[in-house]
Amino acid sequence: MDKDFKIALQPHMYRLLLLFTLFLMIIILSFISSHFLTFNNIKNILDQASLYIILSIGMTFVICSGGIDLSIGSVIALSSVVSAFAMKADFNVFIAIIMGLAAAMGAGVFNGYMVSFLKINPFITTLSTMSIIRGATLVITKGRPIYGFPKSFTYLGSGTIGFFNCPIIIAFLVTLIGIILLGKTRFGNYSISMGCNEEALRRNGVNTGKYKTLIYILCGLCSGIAGLIISARLNTAEPLAGMGYEMDAIAAVVLGGTDMQGGRGSVVDTFIACLILGVINNGLRILAISSNYQQLLTGIIILITVALSEYKQRKRIKME
């Protein structure tokens, strides 16, 4: 009985560790600053974390399948610039949003095709598209930001639904959809199975190329949503928007326990990891520590988490 209980509990141990870390940080920071646990500050943490939640959920599917997407920062800029040009050309706001998301998904189609059908390494593919898309947005905007959008668009970034800002609501909806997709659908099952053994899946008659392309399209869609939220929040479409966001997303996914080799991952754990990173960033501001340390911490988190993951994997192989 005890053995069965331990086996059942084991997959959830890492999640419990993440939750313990999150609550411990909240307790420590609430003692340091009486402002930390106020409703406005909690809402601010969720608002800032919302972008990383949306991006990281798309990245979770990619890394689960054994891939990587370094182009998400550039796709953020692409979606915001495309929708901005559409609005400046007097397109309906809804149509402009669809165009921005379509451009982002188009980038996902390209990445998926290159990786799945041309068999180009995901790192090389997305590193290339990162530069191509960033260069394209700089060329079409001539390096200048685009200002001034209708209120119906900016509401997406700064409006409220009930007590919470729209980005928070969108992030929770994306999380819910991600949980269902990864845990309850064939798409999610194949995403994880591809990371374990893509060849075995292919031999069982699964069109892995199609599903892998869909995974990159999903990641592009999440990046597009984040890009629209950023431009709506700032009332500006910036061709340099999203720079460095890919590292933050990877950090959240890795911290959430997703294996960088693929085959294991959880949307719930990625969500908790995003909250941890959000609390860390908020804590740095409360402690008046320079935001320059944020990038340093991100790199350290990725390095330590990947090292621990590799150590556990080697230990598991030796035991087998």
XYZ file of C-alpha atoms in Angstrom:
320
model
C 0.000 0.000 0.000
C 2.785 2.401 0.993
C 4.731 1.464 -2.135
C 1.711 2.133 -4.370
C 1.186 5.480 -2.654
C 4.820 6.477 -3.255
C 4.588 5.497 -6.923
C 1.379 7.535 -7.314
C 2.916 10.515 -5.521
C 6.238 10.542 -7.395
C 5.053 12.347 -10.587
C 3.629 15.146 -8.421
C 6.698 15.646 -6.211
C 8.264 18.229 -8.510
C 5.000 20.179 -8.656
C 4.852 20.192 -4.858
C 8.440 21.467 -4.806
C 7.508 24.285 -7.210
C 4.489 25.237 -5.094
C 6.597 25.143 -1.922
C 9.177 27.436 -3.584
C 6.460 29.839 -4.725
C 4.793 30.081 -1.309
C 8.137 30.373 0.492
C 9.115 33.321 -1.737
C 5.723 34.952 -1.136
C 6.108 34.600 2.642
C 9.665 35.997 2.637
C 8.790 38.974 0.421
C 5.645 39.743 2.432
C 7.838 40.076 5.532
C 10.318 42.284 3.674
C 7.637 44.581 2.253
C 4.117 45.208 3.527
C 3.255 46.312 -0.025
C 3.939 42.870 -1.523
C 0.679 41.132 -0.564
C -1.594 44.014 -1.525
C -4.206 43.271 -4.192
C -2.706 45.825 -6.594
C 0.761 44.271 -6.362
C -0.565 40.723 -6.813
C -2.518 41.929 -9.842
C 0.665 43.582 -11.129
C 2.623 40.318 -10.747
C -0.064 38.397 -12.645
C -0.217 41.098 -15.318
C 3.542 40.980 -15.893
C 3.613 37.168 -15.765
C 0.709 36.846 -18.223
C 2.937 37.365 -21.272
C 5.414 34.735 -20.129
C 2.588 32.323 -19.337
C 1.179 32.621 -22.869
C 4.603 32.288 -24.511
C 5.782 29.476 -22.241
C 2.726 27.314 -22.832
C 3.381 27.354 -26.575
C 7.052 26.609 -25.892
C 6.096 23.709 -23.588
C 4.530 21.837 -26.506
C 7.581 22.461 -28.707
C 10.120 21.301 -26.120
C 7.934 18.315 -25.127
C 8.115 17.154 -28.738
C 11.914 17.367 -28.726
C 12.169 20.729 -30.503
C 12.983 24.340 -29.692
C 11.695 27.675 -31.007
C 14.068 30.627 -30.778
C 11.964 32.784 -33.098
C 9.132 33.640 -30.684
C 10.560 37.067 -29.813
C 10.680 38.031 -33.480
C 7.184 36.617 -34.042
C 5.958 38.930 -31.268
C 7.215 41.887 -33.300
C 5.794 40.449 -36.538
C 2.246 40.042 -35.223
C 2.194 43.511 -33.663
C 3.590 45.198 -36.788
C 1.227 43.369 -39.183
C -1.838 44.234 -37.089
C -0.604 47.829 -36.740
C -0.259 48.266 -40.508
C -3.724 46.766 -40.961
C -5.272 49.234 -38.503
C -3.428 52.145 -40.106
C -4.901 50.988 -43.435
C -8.374 51.361 -41.856
C -9.069 47.662 -41.490
C -11.533 46.667 -38.789
C -9.758 46.000 -35.444
C -10.972 42.399 -35.376
C -9.669 41.813 -38.922
C -6.353 43.457 -37.972
C -6.017 41.112 -34.984
C -6.759 38.094 -37.194
C -4.122 39.278 -39.686
C -1.529 39.637 -36.926
C -2.280 36.167 -35.583
C -2.275 34.710 -39.110
C 1.207 36.147 -39.704
C 2.416 34.595 -36.438
C 0.905 31.226 -37.337
C 2.471 31.527 -40.785
C 5.867 31.729 -39.094
C 4.918 28.551 -37.230
C 4.000 26.836 -40.503
C 7.403 27.775 -41.939
C 9.281 26.535 -38.862
C 7.256 23.329 -38.772
C 7.796 22.626 -42.471
C 11.549 23.194 -42.249
C 11.876 20.973 -39.169
C 9.379 18.242 -40.093
C 9.690 17.815 -43.836
C 13.121 19.228 -44.721
C 14.586 17.697 -41.527
C 16.575 20.808 -40.608
C 17.659 21.006 -36.973
C 15.078 23.006 -34.930
C 17.784 25.139 -33.340
C 19.229 26.154 -36.726
C 15.785 26.616 -38.291
C 14.362 28.869 -35.594
C 17.632 30.751 -35.135
C 17.440 31.582 -38.853
C 13.764 32.569 -38.768
C 14.466 34.685 -35.693
C 16.879 36.793 -37.772
C 14.773 36.725 -40.956
C 11.564 37.843 -39.235
C 13.320 40.476 -37.133
C 15.023 41.842 -40.236
C 11.734 41.849 -42.165
C 9.923 43.827 -39.446
C 12.762 46.356 -39.360
C 12.687 46.719 -43.152
C 8.918 47.174 -43.521
C 8.756 49.651 -40.619
C 12.057 51.325 -41.595
C 13.081 50.744 -38.005
C 10.397 53.073 -36.664
C 7.645 52.235 -34.173
C 4.002 52.648 -35.185
C 1.901 54.669 -32.747
C -1.759 55.264 -32.047
C -4.418 52.557 -32.186
C -8.187 52.499 -31.579
C -9.375 52.112 -27.985
C -11.061 48.845 -28.907
C -7.566 47.466 -29.599
C -5.695 48.989 -26.643
C -8.386 47.525 -24.359
C -6.767 44.156 -25.087
C -3.647 45.259 -23.215
C -4.946 47.618 -20.541
C -8.686 46.968 -20.214
C -10.228 45.056 -17.332
C -12.743 42.232 -17.029
C -14.068 42.225 -13.494
C -11.163 42.752 -11.107
C -8.416 41.656 -13.488
C -6.723 43.072 -16.588
C -7.465 41.437 -19.946
C -3.951 39.919 -20.312
C -4.455 37.990 -17.051
C -7.790 36.591 -18.240
C -6.278 35.658 -21.619
C -3.316 33.953 -19.905
C -5.655 31.863 -17.741
C -7.726 30.878 -20.790
C -4.595 29.890 -22.735
C -3.433 27.870 -19.715
C -6.755 26.046 -19.481
C -6.719 25.238 -23.202
C -3.084 24.113 -22.916
C -3.905 21.775 -20.007
C -6.723 20.178 -22.004
C -4.654 19.900 -25.196
C -1.599 18.338 -23.561
C -3.381 16.086 -21.103
C -6.656 15.111 -22.739
C -6.165 15.001 -26.509
C -4.407 12.929 -29.150
C -2.470 16.061 -30.115
C -0.990 16.312 -26.615
C -0.264 12.600 -26.443
C 1.580 12.713 -29.761
C 3.481 15.844 -28.673
C 4.958 13.969 -25.707
C 5.392 10.697 -27.631
C 7.407 12.461 -30.346
C 9.833 13.620 -27.683
C 10.181 10.033 -26.400
C 10.491 8.161 -29.691
C 9.373 9.854 -32.884
C 10.450 6.947 -35.081
C 8.277 4.472 -33.158
C 5.327 6.820 -33.504
C 5.926 7.084 -37.252
C 6.073 3.294 -37.596
C 2.666 3.103 -35.935
C 1.223 5.116 -38.807
C 1.171 8.556 -37.187
C 1.915 11.487 -39.495
C 4.535 13.018 -37.203
C 5.364 15.748 -39.710
C 1.799 17.050 -39.588
C 1.623 17.035 -35.804
C 5.046 18.622 -35.397
C 4.021 21.406 -37.793
C 0.830 21.924 -35.755
C 2.968 22.235 -32.620
C 5.024 25.040 -34.180
C 1.827 26.704 -35.404
C 0.494 26.615 -31.830
C 3.720 28.168 -30.564
C 3.467 30.856 -33.254
C -0.142 31.551 -32.260
C 0.839 32.000 -28.602
C 3.641 34.365 -29.664
C 1.194 36.298 -31.830
C -1.239 36.701 -28.928
C 1.592 37.974 -26.719
C 2.688 40.400 -29.446
C -0.800 41.871 -29.769
C -1.072 42.279 -25.992
C 2.267 44.108 -25.865
C 1.384 46.526 -28.668
C -2.094 47.079 -27.194
C -0.629 47.731 -23.743
C 1.951 50.232 -25.023
C -0.239 51.623 -27.841
C 2.830 51.056 -30.003
C 4.005 48.428 -32.478
C 7.763 48.230 -32.060
C 9.896 46.315 -34.615
C 12.327 45.442 -31.825
C 9.586 44.166 -29.490
C 10.036 40.762 -27.900
C 13.837 40.668 -27.882
C 15.024 38.174 -25.275
C 11.558 36.818 -24.568
C 12.538 33.428 -25.983
C 15.037 32.954 -23.145
C 12.451 33.845 -20.503
C 10.002 31.361 -22.026
C 12.627 28.611 -22.157
C 13.591 29.379 -18.541
C 9.965 29.013 -17.413
C 9.472 25.772 -19.345
C 12.698 24.250 -18.033
C 12.006 25.432 -14.478
C 8.578 23.813 -14.848
C 10.280 20.446 -15.268
C 9.877 19.934 -19.006
C 12.738 17.782 -20.272
C 14.902 19.634 -22.808
C 15.335 16.318 -24.645
C 11.554 16.021 -24.971
C 9.122 13.372 -23.803
C 8.077 14.970 -20.536
C 6.302 18.200 -19.637
C 3.348 19.806 -17.897
C 1.388 22.965 -18.658
C 0.423 23.283 -14.977
C 4.071 23.154 -13.869
C 5.040 25.673 -16.560
C 2.295 27.972 -15.264
C 3.611 27.698 -11.684
C 7.168 28.341 -12.927
C 5.988 31.533 -14.667
C 4.472 32.714 -11.378
C 7.777 32.003 -9.611
C 9.675 34.071 -12.191
C 7.044 36.816 -11.882
C 7.477 36.905 -8.097
C 11.284 36.987 -8.500
C 11.099 39.961 -10.881
C 8.663 41.764 -8.600
C 10.892 41.018 -5.622
C 13.890 42.533 -7.407
C 11.954 45.762 -7.871
C 10.787 45.784 -4.244
C 14.384 45.296 -3.087
C 15.487 48.073 -5.493
C 17.834 45.677 -7.287
C 18.698 46.593 -10.876
C 16.604 44.874 -13.552
C 19.910 43.960 -15.228
C 20.107 41.083 -12.753
C 16.924 39.587 -14.228
C 18.780 38.289 -17.296
C 21.564 36.959 -15.075
C 19.047 35.059 -12.939
C 17.298 33.691 -16.033
C 20.552 32.215 -17.328
C 21.420 30.728 -13.933
C 17.948 29.162 -13.617
C 18.235 27.543 -17.069
C 21.748 26.226 -16.340
C 20.933 24.771 -12.910
C 17.616 23.227 -13.971
C 19.046 21.623 -17.125
C 22.051 20.321 -15.150
C 19.748 18.743 -12.552
C 17.570 17.250 -15.299
C 20.609 15.710 -17.013
C 21.874 14.363 -13.680
C 18.535 12.692 -12.913
C 18.340 11.229 -16.426
C 21.840 9.718 -16.210
C 21.068 8.354 -12.757
C 17.870 6.768 -14.087
C 19.765 5.177 -17.009
C 22.380 3.715 -14.640
C 19.658 2.245 -12.424
C 18.085 0.578 -15.454
